[in-house]
Amino acid sequence: MTAGDPPLLAVEQVTKRFRGLTAVAEVSFTVPGGAIVALVGPNGAGKTTLFNMISGVFRPTVGAIRLDGRDLVGLDPARVCRLGVGRTFQLVRPFPALTVLDNVLIGGLVHGDGVAAARARAWHELDRLGLAGLAARLAASLTLPERKLLELARALATGPRLLLLDEVLAGLRPTEVDQLVAVLRGLNQALGITILMVEHVMRAVMALSDRVVVLDHGVKIADGAPATVVADPRVIESYLGVEEP
Amino acid sequence: MPFEVILNIAASGGLTGLVYGLAALGLSVIFGVSRVVNFAHGEVMVAGMFGAVLLADGLGADPLVAVPIVGLALFGTGWLMHRGLVRELIGAPEHRQFLALVGVAMVVMNGLLMAFGPDARGVRVPYAFDAYEIGPLLLDKVRVIAGGAAILVAAGLFAFFRLTALGTAVRACADNQLGARVVGLPVERLYALTFGLGCAVAGIAGCLMTLIVDVHPQLAPDYTLAGFTIVIIGGLGSATGALAGGVLIGLAEALAGIVLMPSMKSMVSFAVLILVLVVRPHGLFGRPAR
Amino acid sequence: MMAAPDPARRGRLLFGGFALVLAVWPLGIDDAYLVSVAITMLWFAAVGQAWNLMMGFAGQLSLGHTLYVGLGAYTAAALYVHFGIGPWIGVWAAVAVAAAAGAVIGGLGFRFGVRGVYFALLTIAFAEFTRIGFDHLDWLGGSAGFFLPLDHDGALPWADLRGPPLLFYYLLLAYTLGLFLLCRAVIARPLGYRWRAVREDQEAAAASGINVFRTKLAAAVMSAALTAPAGVIQAFYYNNLFPDQAFAMHRSIEMILAPIVGGIGTLFGPILGAVVLTPLGEALTLGLEALAIDLPGLKQTVYGVLLVVIVLRLPSGVWPPLARRLGLGDAATRTPDR
């Protein structure tokens, strides 16, 4: 990336307070277009809160969030999605009583070109993620890994430029992690989708990400290349809890 | 209209409101603990009213004497209702709970209709026309007794939840169901107990209500709605809110009866309900839930 | 046994046959009682379908749907009695008034995040508020009732709906079938998919780019608007209107029984539910009459028990398992092949 390139996503001095409790404090970082950036930190560090602010669920108390230079603050989740931000949820939330195909089709409706086009898009994403064989099944009947893929497919069908993945690898077996890591790398390289992921599986973080941003108690404590960040004493401290009783 | 008259109407409205508030308290307790919305609450209350009428007709019992008997009977009914039906609905989608209890309400109300017929029946106590004179106020004795008893029962319920081990266990269950299970509380039985208590309180409020009005089965849906209105104004799950909401609705309806036509008074409570739902969905006294 | 390969085609054939039977039987059997029962049946099928659009597809529980019946009935009746405007024009005014009421309730409720049971209570509150209001509206007869003149000076009985019951039967048949086809068309469109997404999970729907408020509002307005003609038909069939009946809460509950029994969120469920429930109710009434028992609450008690049993034991209703047994899908739940 050259210095003059505006980042795809810029989080600028964002703070979120809930009734006096500060969940995220003056956090700034950028995600360059085409990159994979991981957001890590211990539980309660404010990662999901940050995701919810980027995707429009919460409004930051202070600060700006820009997508391609455009401020997202104050837009509702639907608008943010239409501007090209797709997301998955920490606790997977497919539409349980709908079929796999319809789940993804609904994501594809964002483009506003009708059901048939959305259905074609849905098949395309199901093929890409290897879910086509499950198309007629109800989402509620899927296994956890399948549901995670389904949610990813639904997000992809919205045609995102930026994909927010909230612990998409959590709860998966090592082989399943490897498969999904390969899928994500493929999406990033083949389609140029920028990814910001909250992740605890450090093996995957190291393998996938170009940059790692570390949050602890709502504050950014590190931001850099994966190898540099994991060697940072402050990061080690926050993860191992040296100061905790 | 002279000020004293308005004051008198307001006072008797407030006293009646205490009884409404007690019934709503039962609804609130059930919701607060098990998150079940008892759509049959007014029906249970009217069942309590018929209980008081039966005891008065059969044994010449005063509604106050009927209170413990009806309370106990409806506690048992509520307990059984929970075991047989409500238990299966805990954690089910909201609309399923609601619709099942709508069904229960239909059964109870029409059961009462079949048992007692559509006509109004009342309890005649010897002190029906007595009144207390306090300054400019002339208060019906029946209303004072009903309102006072409602406060006593509410205080008893409050003491149960605050002071007894069992009550504390129920509150723990309400705060954190999983935590209560983990520490080994019999959550299912506590839910049944709560549902029983809620029904008992509704039945007791029904007994007290017979001091003030005659009973017929068609009152039930109105009482259910009044209960919801009060509880939503007071905040679902808030005990003091239920009593305060009851008094507020009692006052508002009584005063609306003066300003508008008496038959228009419940319009006021529906208007208040709409307003509260829209502006403060967790009620005037409640905290946001979940 | 003939195996029809395509369940969708088979479904269309069966539905066509069902519609044909409904259209033809009165020609052979001229029985005033049966016609009146069939009118009740179709009326509940139609309002159930309109309610199901909001609850079954968009997941928004309304327990005050009789409000739209009452508003539709009074609007058309008022235009006819006070201004001499016939029902064929009046029905459009009725639809507009009901749609406006649906927009107000939905708009207020959804804008302020009133959800689930609270929304249901809001709908009840509006219906009850309106009922008491109409009790005091002398221009429309108040609580003493509002009556439509029975005599008719026009040339054609159907122009002002001053005809025999059979006229109303066919009117309701057209309305019921039309609603079915309309709902079938809508749920296959983007709006229908958005409804189901919002029904399943509002947050996930929003994250998929769906404007949840507008989606729910569309359901509330359409459902209200499509309920209103049932009110118009009711007004001109019975020729009298009372607030205590038109806006009563127990009516709202009666209206939702058929779709619950038939299957919430299915297309054929509301019709099937009415086909099951109405004759059942009539049989009960007749049975009691035959036994000379006068128990006014029994029918409602049975309905109540049925409601509890269905919600507990068969929450998806009668139609989905039946459809499976018949080798059919319901268009609301069927997945088309690639």
PDB file of C-alpha atoms in Angstrom, chain B residues 32-176:
ATOM      1  CA  GLY B  32     -40.764 -11.347  36.841  1.00  0.00           C
ATOM      2  CA  VAL B  33     -39.767 -14.860  37.806  1.00  0.00           C
ATOM      3  CA  SER B  34     -40.574 -17.104  34.872  1.00  0.00           C
ATOM      4  CA  ARG B  35     -41.054 -14.584  32.026  1.00  0.00           C
ATOM      5  CA  VAL B  36     -44.467 -16.071  31.357  1.00  0.00           C
ATOM      6  CA  VAL B  37     -47.195 -13.625  30.419  1.00  0.00           C
ATOM      7  CA  ASN B  38     -50.338 -14.944  32.048  1.00  0.00           C
ATOM      8  CA  PHE B  39     -53.081 -13.958  29.661  1.00  0.00           C
ATOM      9  CA  ALA B  40     -55.605 -15.800  31.856  1.00  0.00           C
ATOM     10  CA  HIS B  41     -54.975 -13.597  34.868  1.00  0.00           C
ATOM     11  CA  GLY B  42     -58.283 -11.737  34.828  1.00  0.00           C
ATOM     12  CA  GLU B  43     -60.038 -15.073  34.415  1.00  0.00           C
ATOM     13  CA  VAL B  44     -58.323 -16.375  37.555  1.00  0.00           C
ATOM     14  CA  MET B  45     -59.335 -13.218  39.378  1.00  0.00           C
ATOM     15  CA  VAL B  46     -62.965 -13.627  38.345  1.00  0.00           C
ATOM     16  CA  ALA B  47     -62.785 -17.263  39.440  1.00  0.00           C
ATOM     17  CA  GLY B  48     -61.739 -15.896  42.840  1.00  0.00           C
ATOM     18  CA  MET B  49     -64.733 -13.556  42.798  1.00  0.00           C
ATOM     19  CA  PHE B  50     -67.075 -16.457  42.152  1.00  0.00           C
ATOM     20  CA  GLY B  51     -65.350 -18.322  44.958  1.00  0.00           C
ATOM     21  CA  ALA B  52     -66.189 -15.509  47.337  1.00  0.00           C
ATOM     22  CA  VAL B  53     -69.772 -15.417  46.056  1.00  0.00           C
ATOM     23  CA  LEU B  54     -70.187 -19.172  46.550  1.00  0.00           C
ATOM     24  CA  LEU B  55     -68.817 -19.018  50.078  1.00  0.00           C
ATOM     25  CA  ALA B  56     -71.101 -16.098  50.879  1.00  0.00           C
ATOM     26  CA  ASP B  57     -74.156 -17.806  49.417  1.00  0.00           C
ATOM     27  CA  GLY B  58     -73.429 -21.208  50.935  1.00  0.00           C
ATOM     28  CA  LEU B  59     -71.959 -20.374  54.314  1.00  0.00           C
ATOM     29  CA  GLY B  60     -72.737 -16.701  54.678  1.00  0.00           C
ATOM     30  CA  ALA B  61     -69.011 -16.050  54.755  1.00  0.00           C
ATOM     31  CA  ASP B  62     -67.668 -12.533  54.519  1.00  0.00           C
ATOM     32  CA  PRO B  63     -65.336 -12.005  51.508  1.00  0.00           C
ATOM     33  CA  LEU B  64     -62.531 -11.411  53.988  1.00  0.00           C
ATOM     34  CA  VAL B  65     -63.123 -14.888  55.389  1.00  0.00           C
ATOM     35  CA  ALA B  66     -63.114 -16.191  51.839  1.00  0.00           C
ATOM     36  CA  VAL B  67     -59.674 -14.702  51.230  1.00  0.00           C
ATOM     37  CA  PRO B  68     -57.541 -17.514  52.719  1.00  0.00           C
ATOM     38  CA  ILE B  69     -59.798 -20.279  51.362  1.00  0.00           C
ATOM     39  CA  VAL B  70     -59.942 -18.901  47.827  1.00  0.00           C
ATOM     40  CA  GLY B  71     -56.260 -17.984  47.989  1.00  0.00           C
ATOM     41  CA  LEU B  72     -55.317 -21.532  48.903  1.00  0.00           C
ATOM     42  CA  ALA B  73     -57.599 -23.073  46.299  1.00  0.00           C
ATOM     43  CA  LEU B  74     -56.245 -20.884  43.527  1.00  0.00           C
ATOM     44  CA  PHE B  75     -52.697 -21.442  44.684  1.00  0.00           C
ATOM     45  CA  GLY B  76     -53.295 -25.134  44.108  1.00  0.00           C
ATOM     46  CA  THR B  77     -54.956 -24.461  40.766  1.00  0.00           C
ATOM     47  CA  GLY B  78     -52.067 -22.278  39.675  1.00  0.00           C
ATOM     48  CA  TRP B  79     -49.543 -24.873  40.790  1.00  0.00           C
ATOM     49  CA  LEU B  80     -51.337 -27.562  38.781  1.00  0.00           C
ATOM     50  CA  MET B  81     -51.694 -25.254  35.791  1.00  0.00           C
ATOM     51  CA  HIS B  82     -47.968 -24.767  35.851  1.00  0.00           C
ATOM     52  CA  ARG B  83     -47.190 -28.449  36.141  1.00  0.00           C
ATOM     53  CA  GLY B  84     -49.597 -29.472  33.433  1.00  0.00           C
ATOM     54  CA  LEU B  85     -49.166 -26.688  30.943  1.00  0.00           C
ATOM     55  CA  VAL B  86     -47.111 -23.607  31.609  1.00  0.00           C
ATOM     56  CA  ARG B  87     -43.969 -25.603  32.373  1.00  0.00           C
ATOM     57  CA  GLU B  88     -43.814 -26.776  28.791  1.00  0.00           C
ATOM     58  CA  LEU B  89     -43.950 -23.216  27.554  1.00  0.00           C
ATOM     59  CA  ILE B  90     -41.038 -21.766  29.504  1.00  0.00           C
ATOM     60  CA  GLY B  91     -38.419 -20.769  27.002  1.00  0.00           C
ATOM     61  CA  ALA B  92     -40.803 -21.376  24.073  1.00  0.00           C
ATOM     62  CA  PRO B  93     -41.280 -18.570  21.556  1.00  0.00           C
ATOM     63  CA  GLU B  94     -43.182 -15.726  23.156  1.00  0.00           C
ATOM     64  CA  HIS B  95     -46.173 -15.952  20.873  1.00  0.00           C
ATOM     65  CA  ARG B  96     -46.669 -19.627  21.701  1.00  0.00           C
ATOM     66  CA  GLN B  97     -46.820 -18.925  25.434  1.00  0.00           C
ATOM     67  CA  PHE B  98     -49.170 -16.095  24.830  1.00  0.00           C
ATOM     68  CA  LEU B  99     -51.511 -18.023  22.545  1.00  0.00           C
ATOM     69  CA  ALA B 100     -51.619 -21.056  24.839  1.00  0.00           C
ATOM     70  CA  LEU B 101     -52.625 -18.830  27.732  1.00  0.00           C
ATOM     71  CA  VAL B 102     -55.198 -17.118  25.527  1.00  0.00           C
ATOM     72  CA  GLY B 103     -56.615 -20.616  25.130  1.00  0.00           C
ATOM     73  CA  VAL B 104     -56.564 -21.147  28.898  1.00  0.00           C
ATOM     74  CA  ALA B 105     -58.330 -17.824  29.341  1.00  0.00           C
ATOM     75  CA  MET B 106     -61.066 -18.919  26.927  1.00  0.00           C
ATOM     76  CA  VAL B 107     -61.528 -22.184  28.809  1.00  0.00           C
ATOM     77  CA  VAL B 108     -61.663 -20.571  32.248  1.00  0.00           C
ATOM     78  CA  MET B 109     -63.987 -17.752  31.240  1.00  0.00           C
ATOM     79  CA  ASN B 110     -66.403 -19.953  29.339  1.00  0.00           C
ATOM     80  CA  GLY B 111     -66.176 -22.572  32.052  1.00  0.00           C
ATOM     81  CA  LEU B 112     -67.337 -19.928  34.508  1.00  0.00           C
ATOM     82  CA  LEU B 113     -70.027 -18.906  32.056  1.00  0.00           C
ATOM     83  CA  MET B 114     -71.289 -22.483  31.878  1.00  0.00           C
ATOM     84  CA  ALA B 115     -71.102 -22.913  35.642  1.00  0.00           C
ATOM     85  CA  PHE B 116     -72.618 -19.630  36.769  1.00  0.00           C
ATOM     86  CA  GLY B 117     -74.427 -18.190  33.763  1.00  0.00           C
ATOM     87  CA  PRO B 118     -74.050 -14.714  32.348  1.00  0.00           C
ATOM     88  CA  ASP B 119     -75.882 -12.801  35.083  1.00  0.00           C
ATOM     89  CA  ALA B 120     -74.219 -10.606  37.658  1.00  0.00           C
ATOM     90  CA  ARG B 121     -73.969 -11.955  41.181  1.00  0.00           C
ATOM     91  CA  GLY B 122     -72.887 -10.138  44.282  1.00  0.00           C
ATOM     92  CA  VAL B 123     -72.036 -10.470  47.931  1.00  0.00           C
ATOM     93  CA  ARG B 124     -74.119  -8.450  50.398  1.00  0.00           C
ATOM     94  CA  VAL B 125     -72.178  -7.596  53.510  1.00  0.00           C
ATOM     95  CA  PRO B 126     -73.924  -5.959  56.458  1.00  0.00           C
ATOM     96  CA  TYR B 127     -71.606  -2.963  56.299  1.00  0.00           C
ATOM     97  CA  ALA B 128     -72.220  -2.381  52.600  1.00  0.00           C
ATOM     98  CA  PHE B 129     -73.564   1.119  53.134  1.00  0.00           C
ATOM     99  CA  ASP B 130     -71.344   2.218  56.029  1.00  0.00           C
ATOM    100  CA  ALA B 131     -68.873   4.983  55.500  1.00  0.00           C
ATOM    101  CA  TYR B 132     -66.016   6.666  57.283  1.00  0.00           C
ATOM    102  CA  GLU B 133     -65.921  10.431  57.503  1.00  0.00           C
ATOM    103  CA  ILE B 134     -62.431  11.868  57.470  1.00  0.00           C
ATOM    104  CA  GLY B 135     -62.454  15.634  57.141  1.00  0.00           C
ATOM    105  CA  PRO B 136     -64.157  16.402  53.843  1.00  0.00           C
ATOM    106  CA  LEU B 137     -63.854  12.771  52.742  1.00  0.00           C
ATOM    107  CA  LEU B 138     -66.670  10.278  52.965  1.00  0.00           C
ATOM    108  CA  LEU B 139     -65.144   6.865  52.287  1.00  0.00           C
ATOM    109  CA  ASP B 140     -67.180   3.696  51.748  1.00  0.00           C
ATOM    110  CA  LYS B 141     -66.260   1.178  54.393  1.00  0.00           C
ATOM    111  CA  VAL B 142     -66.125  -1.621  51.822  1.00  0.00           C
ATOM    112  CA  ARG B 143     -63.588   0.262  49.731  1.00  0.00           C
ATOM    113  CA  VAL B 144     -61.436   1.092  52.736  1.00  0.00           C
ATOM    114  CA  ILE B 145     -61.443  -2.557  53.816  1.00  0.00           C
ATOM    115  CA  ALA B 146     -60.713  -3.791  50.283  1.00  0.00           C
ATOM    116  CA  GLY B 147     -57.916  -1.275  49.739  1.00  0.00           C
ATOM    117  CA  GLY B 148     -56.422  -1.872  53.180  1.00  0.00           C
ATOM    118  CA  ALA B 149     -56.519  -5.641  52.772  1.00  0.00           C
ATOM    119  CA  ALA B 150     -54.892  -5.280  49.353  1.00  0.00           C
ATOM    120  CA  ILE B 151     -52.008  -3.369  50.918  1.00  0.00           C
ATOM    121  CA  LEU B 152     -51.666  -6.010  53.657  1.00  0.00           C
ATOM    122  CA  VAL B 153     -51.563  -8.891  51.175  1.00  0.00           C
ATOM    123  CA  ALA B 154     -49.073  -7.031  49.004  1.00  0.00           C
ATOM    124  CA  ALA B 155     -46.927  -6.364  52.081  1.00  0.00           C
ATOM    125  CA  GLY B 156     -47.128 -10.037  52.993  1.00  0.00           C
ATOM    126  CA  LEU B 157     -46.002 -11.012  49.519  1.00  0.00           C
ATOM    127  CA  PHE B 158     -43.203  -8.492  49.700  1.00  0.00           C
ATOM    128  CA  ALA B 159     -42.096  -9.870  53.086  1.00  0.00           C
ATOM    129  CA  PHE B 160     -42.181 -13.387  51.689  1.00  0.00           C
ATOM    130  CA  PHE B 161     -39.846 -12.448  48.848  1.00  0.00           C
ATOM    131  CA  ARG B 162     -37.509 -10.349  51.003  1.00  0.00           C
ATOM    132  CA  LEU B 163     -37.423 -12.115  54.330  1.00  0.00           C
ATOM    133  CA  THR B 164     -37.887 -15.842  53.825  1.00  0.00           C
ATOM    134  CA  ALA B 165     -35.344 -18.286  52.456  1.00  0.00           C
ATOM    135  CA  LEU B 166     -37.886 -19.610  49.985  1.00  0.00           C
ATOM    136  CA  GLY B 167     -38.620 -16.114  48.735  1.00  0.00           C
ATOM    137  CA  THR B 168     -34.927 -15.420  48.335  1.00  0.00           C
ATOM    138  CA  ALA B 169     -34.573 -18.632  46.350  1.00  0.00           C
ATOM    139  CA  VAL B 170     -37.371 -17.506  44.027  1.00  0.00           C
ATOM    140  CA  ARG B 171     -35.672 -14.167  43.545  1.00  0.00           C
ATOM    141  CA  ALA B 172     -32.382 -15.859  42.779  1.00  0.00           C
ATOM    142  CA  CYS B 173     -34.234 -17.901  40.192  1.00  0.00           C
ATOM    143  CA  ALA B 174     -35.667 -14.741  38.665  1.00  0.00           C
ATOM    144  CA  ASP B 175     -32.281 -13.043  38.498  1.00  0.00           C
ATOM    145  CA  ASN B 176     -30.367 -15.864  36.979  1.00  0.00           C
TER     146      ASN B 176
END
